[in-house]
Amino acid sequence: MAPTPNEAQNLTIIEAINLALHAEMARDPSVLVLGEDIGKNGGVFRATVGLLDRFGEDRVVDTPLAETLVAAMAIGLSTQGFKPVAEIQFSGFLYPCVDQVVNHATRLRNRTRGRLSCPLVIRAPNWGGIHAPEHHSESLETTFAHMPGLRVVCPSNPARAYGLLLAAIRDPDPVIFLEPTRCYRLFKQPVEDHGEALPLDTCFVEREGTDLTLVSWGAMMHDTRLAADRLAEEGIGAEVIDVATLKPLDMDTILASVAKTGRCVIVQESPRAGGWASEIAANLAEHGLLSLFAPVMRVSGYDTVMPLARSERVYIPDVDRILKEVRKVFEIAPKS
Amino acid sequence: MAPTPNEAQNLTIIEAINLALHAEMARDPSVLVLGEDIGKNGGVFRATVGLLDRFGEDRVVDTPLAETLVAAMAIGLSTQGFKPVAEIQFSGFLYPCVDQVVNHATRLRNRTRGRLSCPLVIRAPNWGGIHAPEHHSESLETTFAHMPGLRVVCPSNPARAYGLLLAAIRDPDPVIFLEPTRCYRLFKQPVEDHGEALPLDTCFVEREGTDLTLVSWGAMMHDTRLAADRLAEEGIGAEVIDVATLKPLDMDTILASVAKTGRCVIVQESPRAGGWASEIAANLAEHGLLSLFAPVMRVSGYDTVMPLARSERVYIPDVDRILKEVRKVFEIAPKS
Amino acid sequence: MNPELSATRKVASFDVFYTQILDPEGHLVGTPPAFAQDADELRAMYRLMVITRAFDKKAVALQRTGSLGTYAACLGQEAIGVAMGFALRAEDVLIPAYREYAAQFKRGVPMENILLYWGGDERGMRYPAGTPAAHDFPLSVPIGTHIPHAIGVAYAFKLKKENRVALVSFGDGATSKGDFYEAVSSAKVWNLPIVFLVSNNQWAISMPRARQTGAQTIAQKAFAGGMPGEQVDGNDVLATRLVLERALERARQGGGPSLIEAITYRLHDHTTADDARRYRSEAEVQAAWARCPIKRYKAWLEASGHWSAADEERLQAEAAAAAEAAARNYLNTPPEPPGAIFDHVYASLPKALEWQRAEVIARGPIGGEH
Amino acid sequence: MNPELSATRKVASFDVFYTQILDPEGHLVGTPPAFAQDADELRAMYRLMVITRAFDKKAVALQRTGSLGTYAACLGQEAIGVAMGFALRAEDVLIPAYREYAAQFKRGVPMENILLYWGGDERGMRYPAGTPAAHDFPLSVPIGTHIPHAIGVAYAFKLKKENRVALVSFGDGATSKGDFYEAVSSAKVWNLPIVFLVSNNQWAISMPRARQTGAQTIAQKAFAGGMPGEQVDGNDVLATRLVLERALERARQGGGPSLIEAITYRLHDHTTADDARRYRSEAEVQAAWARCPIKRYKAWLEASGHWSAADEERLQAEAAAAAEAAARNYLNTPPEPPGAIFDHVYASLPKALEWQRAEVIARGPIGGEH
Ligand SMILES: Cc1ncc(C[n+]2csc(CCOP(=O)(O)OP(=O)(O)O)c2C)c(N)n1
Ligand SMILES: Cc1ncc(C[n+]2csc(CCOP(=O)(O)OP(=O)(O)O)c2C)c(N)n1
Ligand SMILES: [Mg+2]
Ligand SMILES: [Mg+2]
């Protein structure tokens, strides 16, 4: 089951996550994984497949059904020299972890002035689109990104999933790692098992362009890329930025892009009000105002409860909705 | 203990809250209050003083020390024709309620297509400034304001505390009601016990002005008002808006003001990243861009853990910090 | 020093009892309860068990053919839902988990509602007005979080001096959650009319009961709240209904809350999204089939002269037809219009959301699917 | 039907025991433990109790004069902290609530650290390197939330095959929280070396023990996790240390977790921000003074010839001086520079926060206060 290192394999996101877990557990004996159904069952999305056989049940810990406990146990472990990587089955079940994360994980270092700390990762599939039951399609990134002392990371492709997960595990502070459920098996990409982490404080400029800046993260990156393709066909050059490390936020990269393009559309799946797109837009309203030719548009989920499967596509932004906002921008500020 | 109705009394915010609870419990037998130490003890801030003697322990319910239970019990009660008003002692202890609020209180109506619903209020003192111990000075408003199906209300003076609390209790949906701890006894205002609720979907324009729009809510309104006074002395007319009903957000009032002033500074106490000021600024970047003469500035707490008492004033914005951002605005866009 | 000094004395004691009336072969091992005098009632219970199994089979089939979302089967646990349905009074409030379909059916929920819910349509949880279910809670997916709602519901009964009980049901996995314990810990504080019913089906997805908690029985968790806790054979519909009725009656009479651990077995995968072969042996499942609640009950009914092969034939046909009809109704239900996602977020649409709803309506249908 | 059929049988039983060695008058009611052979040790325990009380008094006085923030006194509960301090080994990890100062002092936390914390200075929780406390957890203000940390800590011990125990302490109120129960429920799953120690001081602010939970004893909550639970007279330092040492030893030997309910009484207001006269009678408090842990222990020490009036006089002076010195050190500690609020949010300051820190530093001191 153990993957062969140093040889690019064509992997999906979920396979890249599995690979990163294998790699880091092999490299660092202080890494362990815990969560519900992650052992024999290999996780409800198979992210932890093969870990139990390879690393044993001491380091691959099936927990009772108690998310507060999972977070708290990770905190306890992290103070004792371990680097726990906890899996929560769906991000909608992260809410019982919130108290532990905000009142302890993000604070233990500060509270003890560096005496104790919490190098831990909590992973969860995030966002909708797989026709799952209620509570399995939530957008949790902003709830966590508002918390000081935390890092929030949302990979959008296999290579980033691998490199950012390594970085998250190695980071000396708590990291919430939210994975794009509906992209888990959507496409493959060559991923080399080189053990190299990606930076946790830099946006990824995926594609350069001078007419418009398209900003997104996680699952919505997929539609954002497709929208950029469509715009390219029309001769509009969109610069595409993946804000994979939402918190702390690298505004420099986004501001530099907008300084060049003068137009910005931000795409998020979460409810609109108080989403992370608002944080980015607010920074643009403060630091980028003079470069902006047009209003900063946010494409987002609605301020409704996430609908059940039959209506989820009404809620989740898509290429059409992205293009519609882009058109508004060019209507106000036509390409010269 | 029962206050005399229909006669303006000079009240503090905490007294106005107590008055509203008395008034609504007397008017509507389905209203009950619950929480830790709210009975004999009258609440740690005395918000529920006199209720036990007047309404009895059936309707004034001291609960065990379990905030998840308090929220869940309120949900159960609210489905059975009651209008529970739960008190959480400090907003830092609201985190264990988050799962119940987001996964049940805000969803029961939608989940059952209107068959069941949750008319409940959860009250808590919010924000810092009283030299309290750890976890007693948190800013929770944006955590809740991001949740669809919820209302978030933050009164900033006694009359609004009274009128908005009545409105919150009467509202057919769940309301998070966050009270400005450090302003509880800061000043008095005549409050008439007329039983009239204030609207839950409109910002309050407290003071008109044509040069600048100052937007805030809750405890920071106090410093915002003082800043406006200082600006008035300098001949700068600040329009002061109290966004007392944060969610759903009335942007119309703010946009109308900014259309007039062209300048906007938003003041919040919470950590900066992902705070509600960002939501307002993002809306300005979208809908108000063409009226803006200058960047939208946010005055906020820092992206640090809320410091303990000795350093809390380093963190909490004050008049100086507000004025500093205002000066930046006028530097870029001088008053003509 | 006085060598007779004894520093330690006993201050409290607790016992857990287990009840079984019908053994797996359908032999009586206990005295049948009073309700067993009524043969029509006994047959009605059997009928509901069989119809529920037919529904379950149909639902799984719909999922396998792509016509239903993830579905949580109740295969092997039907006796508990039936016991609940028959033990509850109309005015009681059921706060269920998601495997007690028999109870929902008995209380007036049309089968197609359950399909709609798992099919991704919120209208599934809008139970018909005028039925006992109309005031019941919807299925609860976030494990255990619904349990403390019972505290509020039962407190309301007590305050209104209503003679009603809140029955809250959940799995063995749910008994690890803080929400469960906060409810158990406090129910007796107000001596509330609540029955906590655990369907201990031995598994929480891939987690076997023995590794879910250190407790020897789930029943003993009741002692954490100072209330009685007992075990019952949850595959024995007579015993389960009896024990449940006693607990409901005690609660109704002001005797306070109690907890019942009904021991059963999940014969199906956790849900249709699960493959249980990854984590449990076929042998274990086969052994569990020998304890099937329908088999034993039928054997006893037949032996008691209450049931015949002809009855069985009629019932199987009726059950299959009922499930078939439900599937048809479900599949023929057109999706809600897109704007409906706004209609029940608040009692009335806030001004701030009007443009969002307008945008959705202007866009038109996106392709609601089954 | 067979009238002898018995449907119900007992499957599990649980008992709660209570231990007391010294009665409130200081008379032996049980055999003294082995450690009582060592008179120096007995005197050291007494010394720590008295010093802790002097510290407590000083802290309250500092708050009353405006020199300290809200302070949670341990008046009347000193025996528990002392027992903890003496029962723990250096390598064990203490995960405390906030009323066990004696344990912190014993493990090497300077008194002024506790004052700094309640005085609003994070450095109070930076315990000195090289002391047993250096690896202990800080005080925990959000009730009960620290309890499940013990699961992770003890799991780490087990995994590293270290012979250490996690001792987690908290109040009666905390035993209503889900966090407490999730830890109790699971500790035995891995047979972890944990001791759960409840200081049942009869009150959670204004909530009396009897209304906190339906359980007759707090000890029985252990049964929810299948572990032993017992009561001890928490005002009897001999019994508390004995029972605690036994539990720690059992855990250390691989015997798994257990829970101890130490019965005591909060003689002070909940904190200096509270006024207990609002909700409890003076008579109750007076009656509780008769069970004061210091009084009875001193009486027994004197009767046993281990303590004299002269000893007492010296100790009282020493204790007052120690508290006085701590207060001085605390009051003389200059505030951290403003930029310090950024220094430990992350291991190293993220780029995104640099301008914020610069802004604070540029602004200069705001007026840090005691
Ligand atoms: C809070 C929460 N965590 C995780 C899940 C995912 N999940 C769904 S069912 C289940 C197991 C439930 O086990 P149990 O309570 O025994 O009920 P059963 O399914 O066996 O009837 C899990 C972990 C969930 N729905 N909610
Ligand atoms: C989660 C949480 N809720 C509420 C509070 C406020 N509060 C502080 S102490 C306390 C009572 C604690 O009682 P107990 O656990 O018995 O400990 P004691 O103070 O009696 O030692 C409460 C309600 C808190 N600190 N944390
Ligand atoms: Mg189960
Ligand atoms: Mg207490």
mmCIF file with all atom_site columns, N, CA and C in Angstrom, chain D residues 65-109:
data_model
loop_
_atom_site.group_PDB
_atom_site.id
_atom_site.type_symbol
_atom_site.label_atom_id
_atom_site.label_alt_id
_atom_site.label_comp_id
_atom_site.label_asym_id
_atom_site.label_entity_id
_atom_site.label_seq_id
_atom_site.pdbx_PDB_ins_code
_atom_site.Cartn_x
_atom_site.Cartn_y
_atom_site.Cartn_z
_atom_site.occupancy
_atom_site.B_iso_or_equiv
_atom_site.pdbx_formal_charge
_atom_site.auth_seq_id
_atom_site.auth_comp_id
_atom_site.auth_asym_id
_atom_site.auth_atom_id
_atom_site.pdbx_PDB_model_num
ATOM 1   N N  . THR D 1 65  ? -8.647  46.139 47.382 1.00 0.00 ? 65  THR D N  1
ATOM 2   C CA . THR D 1 65  ? -8.041  47.467 47.330 1.00 0.00 ? 65  THR D CA 1
ATOM 3   C C  . THR D 1 65  ? -7.731  47.885 45.893 1.00 0.00 ? 65  THR D C  1
ATOM 4   N N  . GLY D 1 66  ? -8.282  47.151 44.956 1.00 0.00 ? 66  GLY D N  1
ATOM 5   C CA . GLY D 1 66  ? -8.148  47.585 43.564 1.00 0.00 ? 66  GLY D CA 1
ATOM 6   C C  . GLY D 1 66  ? -6.845  47.206 42.897 1.00 0.00 ? 66  GLY D C  1
ATOM 7   N N  . SER D 1 67  ? -6.067  46.326 43.517 1.00 0.00 ? 67  SER D N  1
ATOM 8   C CA . SER D 1 67  ? -4.769  45.969 42.943 1.00 0.00 ? 67  SER D CA 1
ATOM 9   C C  . SER D 1 67  ? -4.763  44.628 42.231 1.00 0.00 ? 67  SER D C  1
ATOM 10  N N  . LEU D 1 68  ? -5.911  43.971 42.180 1.00 0.00 ? 68  LEU D N  1
ATOM 11  C CA . LEU D 1 68  ? -5.986  42.669 41.510 1.00 0.00 ? 68  LEU D CA 1
ATOM 12  C C  . LEU D 1 68  ? -7.346  42.589 40.830 1.00 0.00 ? 68  LEU D C  1
ATOM 13  N N  . GLY D 1 69  ? -7.392  41.854 39.723 1.00 0.00 ? 69  GLY D N  1
ATOM 14  C CA . GLY D 1 69  ? -8.688  41.628 39.073 1.00 0.00 ? 69  GLY D CA 1
ATOM 15  C C  . GLY D 1 69  ? -9.504  40.626 39.865 1.00 0.00 ? 69  GLY D C  1
ATOM 16  N N  . THR D 1 70  ? -10.539 40.136 39.245 1.00 0.00 ? 70  THR D N  1
ATOM 17  C CA . THR D 1 70  ? -11.381 39.115 39.863 1.00 0.00 ? 70  THR D CA 1
ATOM 18  C C  . THR D 1 70  ? -10.513 37.942 40.312 1.00 0.00 ? 70  THR D C  1
ATOM 19  N N  . TYR D 1 71  ? -10.718 37.488 41.547 1.00 0.00 ? 71  TYR D N  1
ATOM 20  C CA . TYR D 1 71  ? -9.918  36.392 42.093 1.00 0.00 ? 71  TYR D CA 1
ATOM 21  C C  . TYR D 1 71  ? -10.843 35.300 42.628 1.00 0.00 ? 71  TYR D C  1
ATOM 22  N N  . ALA D 1 72  ? -10.494 34.060 42.343 1.00 0.00 ? 72  ALA D N  1
ATOM 23  C CA . ALA D 1 72  ? -11.269 32.918 42.822 1.00 0.00 ? 72  ALA D CA 1
ATOM 24  C C  . ALA D 1 72  ? -10.560 32.317 44.024 1.00 0.00 ? 72  ALA D C  1
ATOM 25  N N  . ALA D 1 73  ? -11.118 32.521 45.191 1.00 0.00 ? 73  ALA D N  1
ATOM 26  C CA . ALA D 1 73  ? -10.477 32.067 46.424 1.00 0.00 ? 73  ALA D CA 1
ATOM 27  C C  . ALA D 1 73  ? -10.620 30.559 46.590 1.00 0.00 ? 73  ALA D C  1
ATOM 28  N N  . CYS D 1 74  ? -9.691  29.976 47.354 1.00 0.00 ? 74  CYS D N  1
ATOM 29  C CA . CYS D 1 74  ? -9.773  28.531 47.615 1.00 0.00 ? 74  CYS D CA 1
ATOM 30  C C  . CYS D 1 74  ? -10.087 28.262 49.083 1.00 0.00 ? 74  CYS D C  1
ATOM 31  N N  . LEU D 1 75  ? -10.574 29.269 49.777 1.00 0.00 ? 75  LEU D N  1
ATOM 32  C CA . LEU D 1 75  ? -10.831 29.174 51.215 1.00 0.00 ? 75  LEU D CA 1
ATOM 33  C C  . LEU D 1 75  ? -11.721 27.976 51.545 1.00 0.00 ? 75  LEU D C  1
ATOM 34  N N  . GLY D 1 76  ? -11.199 27.107 52.385 1.00 0.00 ? 76  GLY D N  1
ATOM 35  C CA . GLY D 1 76  ? -11.961 25.925 52.790 1.00 0.00 ? 76  GLY D CA 1
ATOM 36  C C  . GLY D 1 76  ? -11.655 24.707 51.947 1.00 0.00 ? 76  GLY D C  1
ATOM 37  N N  . GLN D 1 77  ? -10.994 24.902 50.818 1.00 0.00 ? 77  GLN D N  1
ATOM 38  C CA . GLN D 1 77  ? -10.707 23.781 49.916 1.00 0.00 ? 77  GLN D CA 1
ATOM 39  C C  . GLN D 1 77  ? -9.207  23.461 49.866 1.00 0.00 ? 77  GLN D C  1
ATOM 40  N N  . GLU D 1 78  ? -8.451  24.005 50.819 1.00 0.00 ? 78  GLU D N  1
ATOM 41  C CA . GLU D 1 78  ? -6.996  23.876 50.748 1.00 0.00 ? 78  GLU D CA 1
ATOM 42  C C  . GLU D 1 78  ? -6.522  22.432 50.816 1.00 0.00 ? 78  GLU D C  1
ATOM 43  N N  . ALA D 1 79  ? -7.266  21.580 51.532 1.00 0.00 ? 79  ALA D N  1
ATOM 44  C CA . ALA D 1 79  ? -6.797  20.199 51.706 1.00 0.00 ? 79  ALA D CA 1
ATOM 45  C C  . ALA D 1 79  ? -6.672  19.489 50.366 1.00 0.00 ? 79  ALA D C  1
ATOM 46  N N  . ILE D 1 80  ? -7.568  19.814 49.441 1.00 0.00 ? 80  ILE D N  1
ATOM 47  C CA . ILE D 1 80  ? -7.539  19.119 48.140 1.00 0.00 ? 80  ILE D CA 1
ATOM 48  C C  . ILE D 1 80  ? -6.282  19.495 47.364 1.00 0.00 ? 80  ILE D C  1
ATOM 49  N N  . GLY D 1 81  ? -6.002  20.783 47.289 1.00 0.00 ? 81  GLY D N  1
ATOM 50  C CA . GLY D 1 81  ? -4.792  21.218 46.585 1.00 0.00 ? 81  GLY D CA 1
ATOM 51  C C  . GLY D 1 81  ? -3.540  20.631 47.207 1.00 0.00 ? 81  GLY D C  1
ATOM 52  N N  . VAL D 1 82  ? -3.519  20.581 48.530 1.00 0.00 ? 82  VAL D N  1
ATOM 53  C CA . VAL D 1 82  ? -2.355  20.020 49.223 1.00 0.00 ? 82  VAL D CA 1
ATOM 54  C C  . VAL D 1 82  ? -2.225  18.525 48.912 1.00 0.00 ? 82  VAL D C  1
ATOM 55  N N  . ALA D 1 83  ? -3.345  17.823 48.990 1.00 0.00 ? 83  ALA D N  1
ATOM 56  C CA . ALA D 1 83  ? -3.308  16.389 48.691 1.00 0.00 ? 83  ALA D CA 1
ATOM 57  C C  . ALA D 1 83  ? -2.809  16.159 47.266 1.00 0.00 ? 83  ALA D C  1
ATOM 58  N N  . MET D 1 84  ? -3.267  16.981 46.340 1.00 0.00 ? 84  MET D N  1
ATOM 59  C CA . MET D 1 84  ? -2.813  16.857 44.954 1.00 0.00 ? 84  MET D CA 1
ATOM 60  C C  . MET D 1 84  ? -1.308  17.068 44.867 1.00 0.00 ? 84  MET D C  1
ATOM 61  N N  . GLY D 1 85  ? -0.873  18.156 45.479 1.00 0.00 ? 85  GLY D N  1
ATOM 62  C CA . GLY D 1 85  ? 0.548   18.492 45.422 1.00 0.00 ? 85  GLY D CA 1
ATOM 63  C C  . GLY D 1 85  ? 1.412   17.364 45.942 1.00 0.00 ? 85  GLY D C  1
ATOM 64  N N  . PHE D 1 86  ? 0.975   16.733 47.042 1.00 0.00 ? 86  PHE D N  1
ATOM 65  C CA . PHE D 1 86  ? 1.792   15.687 47.655 1.00 0.00 ? 86  PHE D CA 1
ATOM 66  C C  . PHE D 1 86  ? 1.621   14.329 46.992 1.00 0.00 ? 86  PHE D C  1
ATOM 67  N N  . ALA D 1 87  ? 0.464   14.091 46.391 1.00 0.00 ? 87  ALA D N  1
ATOM 68  C CA . ALA D 1 87  ? 0.228   12.785 45.775 1.00 0.00 ? 87  ALA D CA 1
ATOM 69  C C  . ALA D 1 87  ? 0.872   12.674 44.393 1.00 0.00 ? 87  ALA D C  1
ATOM 70  N N  . LEU D 1 88  ? 0.968   13.784 43.713 1.00 0.00 ? 88  LEU D N  1
ATOM 71  C CA . LEU D 1 88  ? 1.528   13.762 42.357 1.00 0.00 ? 88  LEU D CA 1
ATOM 72  C C  . LEU D 1 88  ? 3.026   13.516 42.379 1.00 0.00 ? 88  LEU D C  1
ATOM 73  N N  . ARG D 1 89  ? 3.515   12.864 41.339 1.00 0.00 ? 89  ARG D N  1
ATOM 74  C CA . ARG D 1 89  ? 4.964   12.812 41.138 1.00 0.00 ? 89  ARG D CA 1
ATOM 75  C C  . ARG D 1 89  ? 5.364   13.939 40.189 1.00 0.00 ? 89  ARG D C  1
ATOM 76  N N  . ALA D 1 90  ? 6.619   14.283 40.243 1.00 0.00 ? 90  ALA D N  1
ATOM 77  C CA . ALA D 1 90  ? 7.099   15.407 39.418 1.00 0.00 ? 90  ALA D CA 1
ATOM 78  C C  . ALA D 1 90  ? 6.761   15.201 37.952 1.00 0.00 ? 90  ALA D C  1
ATOM 79  N N  . GLU D 1 91  ? 6.883   13.953 37.486 1.00 0.00 ? 91  GLU D N  1
ATOM 80  C CA . GLU D 1 91  ? 6.711   13.715 36.057 1.00 0.00 ? 91  GLU D CA 1
ATOM 81  C C  . GLU D 1 91  ? 5.243   13.650 35.636 1.00 0.00 ? 91  GLU D C  1
ATOM 82  N N  . ASP D 1 92  ? 4.314   13.562 36.581 1.00 0.00 ? 92  ASP D N  1
ATOM 83  C CA . ASP D 1 92  ? 2.900   13.570 36.218 1.00 0.00 ? 92  ASP D CA 1
ATOM 84  C C  . ASP D 1 92  ? 2.524   14.942 35.646 1.00 0.00 ? 92  ASP D C  1
ATOM 85  N N  . VAL D 1 93  ? 1.394   14.984 34.990 1.00 0.00 ? 93  VAL D N  1
ATOM 86  C CA . VAL D 1 93  ? 0.944   16.270 34.447 1.00 0.00 ? 93  VAL D CA 1
ATOM 87  C C  . VAL D 1 93  ? -0.375  16.655 35.103 1.00 0.00 ? 93  VAL D C  1
ATOM 88  N N  . LEU D 1 94  ? -0.403  17.855 35.620 1.00 0.00 ? 94  LEU D N  1
ATOM 89  C CA . LEU D 1 94  ? -1.602  18.380 36.269 1.00 0.00 ? 94  LEU D CA 1
ATOM 90  C C  . LEU D 1 94  ? -2.362  19.269 35.272 1.00 0.00 ? 94  LEU D C  1
ATOM 91  N N  . ILE D 1 95  ? -3.642  18.987 35.124 1.00 0.00 ? 95  ILE D N  1
ATOM 92  C CA . ILE D 1 95  ? -4.509  19.766 34.237 1.00 0.00 ? 95  ILE D CA 1
ATOM 93  C C  . ILE D 1 95  ? -5.611  20.324 35.136 1.00 0.00 ? 95  ILE D C  1
ATOM 94  N N  . PRO D 1 96  ? -5.370  21.498 35.687 1.00 0.00 ? 96  PRO D N  1
ATOM 95  C CA . PRO D 1 96  ? -6.196  21.947 36.806 1.00 0.00 ? 96  PRO D CA 1
ATOM 96  C C  . PRO D 1 96  ? -7.341  22.860 36.380 1.00 0.00 ? 96  PRO D C  1
ATOM 97  N N  . ALA D 1 97  ? -8.268  23.058 37.281 1.00 0.00 ? 97  ALA D N  1
ATOM 98  C CA . ALA D 1 97  ? -9.209  24.163 37.166 1.00 0.00 ? 97  ALA D CA 1
ATOM 99  C C  . ALA D 1 97  ? -8.515  25.390 37.769 1.00 0.00 ? 97  ALA D C  1
ATOM 100 N N  . TYR D 1 98  ? -9.139  26.070 38.706 1.00 0.00 ? 98  TYR D N  1
ATOM 101 C CA . TYR D 1 98  ? -8.543  27.338 39.166 1.00 0.00 ? 98  TYR D CA 1
ATOM 102 C C  . TYR D 1 98  ? -8.593  27.516 40.681 1.00 0.00 ? 98  TYR D C  1
ATOM 103 N N  . ARG D 1 99  ? -8.852  26.445 41.435 1.00 0.00 ? 99  ARG D N  1
ATOM 104 C CA . ARG D 1 99  ? -8.892  26.647 42.893 1.00 0.00 ? 99  ARG D CA 1
ATOM 105 C C  . ARG D 1 99  ? -7.908  25.735 43.609 1.00 0.00 ? 99  ARG D C  1
ATOM 106 N N  . GLU D 1 100 ? -6.906  25.262 42.903 1.00 0.00 ? 100 GLU D N  1
ATOM 107 C CA . GLU D 1 100 ? -6.008  24.279 43.530 1.00 0.00 ? 100 GLU D CA 1
ATOM 108 C C  . GLU D 1 100 ? -4.617  24.866 43.699 1.00 0.00 ? 100 GLU D C  1
ATOM 109 N N  . TYR D 1 101 ? -4.568  26.125 44.139 1.00 0.00 ? 101 TYR D N  1
ATOM 110 C CA . TYR D 1 101 ? -3.279  26.829 44.197 1.00 0.00 ? 101 TYR D CA 1
ATOM 111 C C  . TYR D 1 101 ? -2.229  26.059 44.981 1.00 0.00 ? 101 TYR D C  1
ATOM 112 N N  . ALA D 1 102 ? -2.645  25.377 46.035 1.00 0.00 ? 102 ALA D N  1
ATOM 113 C CA . ALA D 1 102 ? -1.669  24.641 46.849 1.00 0.00 ? 102 ALA D CA 1
ATOM 114 C C  . ALA D 1 102 ? -0.886  23.664 45.985 1.00 0.00 ? 102 ALA D C  1
ATOM 115 N N  . ALA D 1 103 ? -1.589  23.012 45.065 1.00 0.00 ? 103 ALA D N  1
ATOM 116 C CA . ALA D 1 103 ? -0.908  22.060 44.181 1.00 0.00 ? 103 ALA D CA 1
ATOM 117 C C  . ALA D 1 103 ? 0.099   22.785 43.298 1.00 0.00 ? 103 ALA D C  1
ATOM 118 N N  . GLN D 1 104 ? -0.303  23.935 42.772 1.00 0.00 ? 104 GLN D N  1
ATOM 119 C CA . GLN D 1 104 ? 0.630   24.697 41.934 1.00 0.00 ? 104 GLN D CA 1
ATOM 120 C C  . GLN D 1 104 ? 1.874   25.092 42.740 1.00 0.00 ? 104 GLN D C  1
ATOM 121 N N  . PHE D 1 105 ? 1.644   25.576 43.955 1.00 0.00 ? 105 PHE D N  1
ATOM 122 C CA . PHE D 1 105 ? 2.794   26.008 44.764 1.00 0.00 ? 105 PHE D CA 1
ATOM 123 C C  . PHE D 1 105 ? 3.746   24.825 44.992 1.00 0.00 ? 105 PHE D C  1
ATOM 124 N N  . LYS D 1 106 ? 3.162   23.700 45.345 1.00 0.00 ? 106 LYS D N  1
ATOM 125 C CA . LYS D 1 106 ? 3.996   22.519 45.616 1.00 0.00 ? 106 LYS D CA 1
ATOM 126 C C  . LYS D 1 106 ? 4.813   22.127 44.386 1.00 0.00 ? 106 LYS D C  1
ATOM 127 N N  . ARG D 1 107 ? 4.237   22.346 43.218 1.00 0.00 ? 107 ARG D N  1
ATOM 128 C CA . ARG D 1 107 ? 4.922   21.926 41.996 1.00 0.00 ? 107 ARG D CA 1
ATOM 129 C C  . ARG D 1 107 ? 5.849   23.009 41.437 1.00 0.00 ? 107 ARG D C  1
ATOM 130 N N  . GLY D 1 108 ? 5.967   24.109 42.162 1.00 0.00 ? 108 GLY D N  1
ATOM 131 C CA . GLY D 1 108 ? 6.997   25.073 41.785 1.00 0.00 ? 108 GLY D CA 1
ATOM 132 C C  . GLY D 1 108 ? 6.518   26.370 41.163 1.00 0.00 ? 108 GLY D C  1
ATOM 133 N N  . VAL D 1 109 ? 5.223   26.608 41.195 1.00 0.00 ? 109 VAL D N  1
ATOM 134 C CA . VAL D 1 109 ? 4.736   27.884 40.662 1.00 0.00 ? 109 VAL D CA 1
ATOM 135 C C  . VAL D 1 109 ? 4.884   28.946 41.748 1.00 0.00 ? 109 VAL D C  1
#
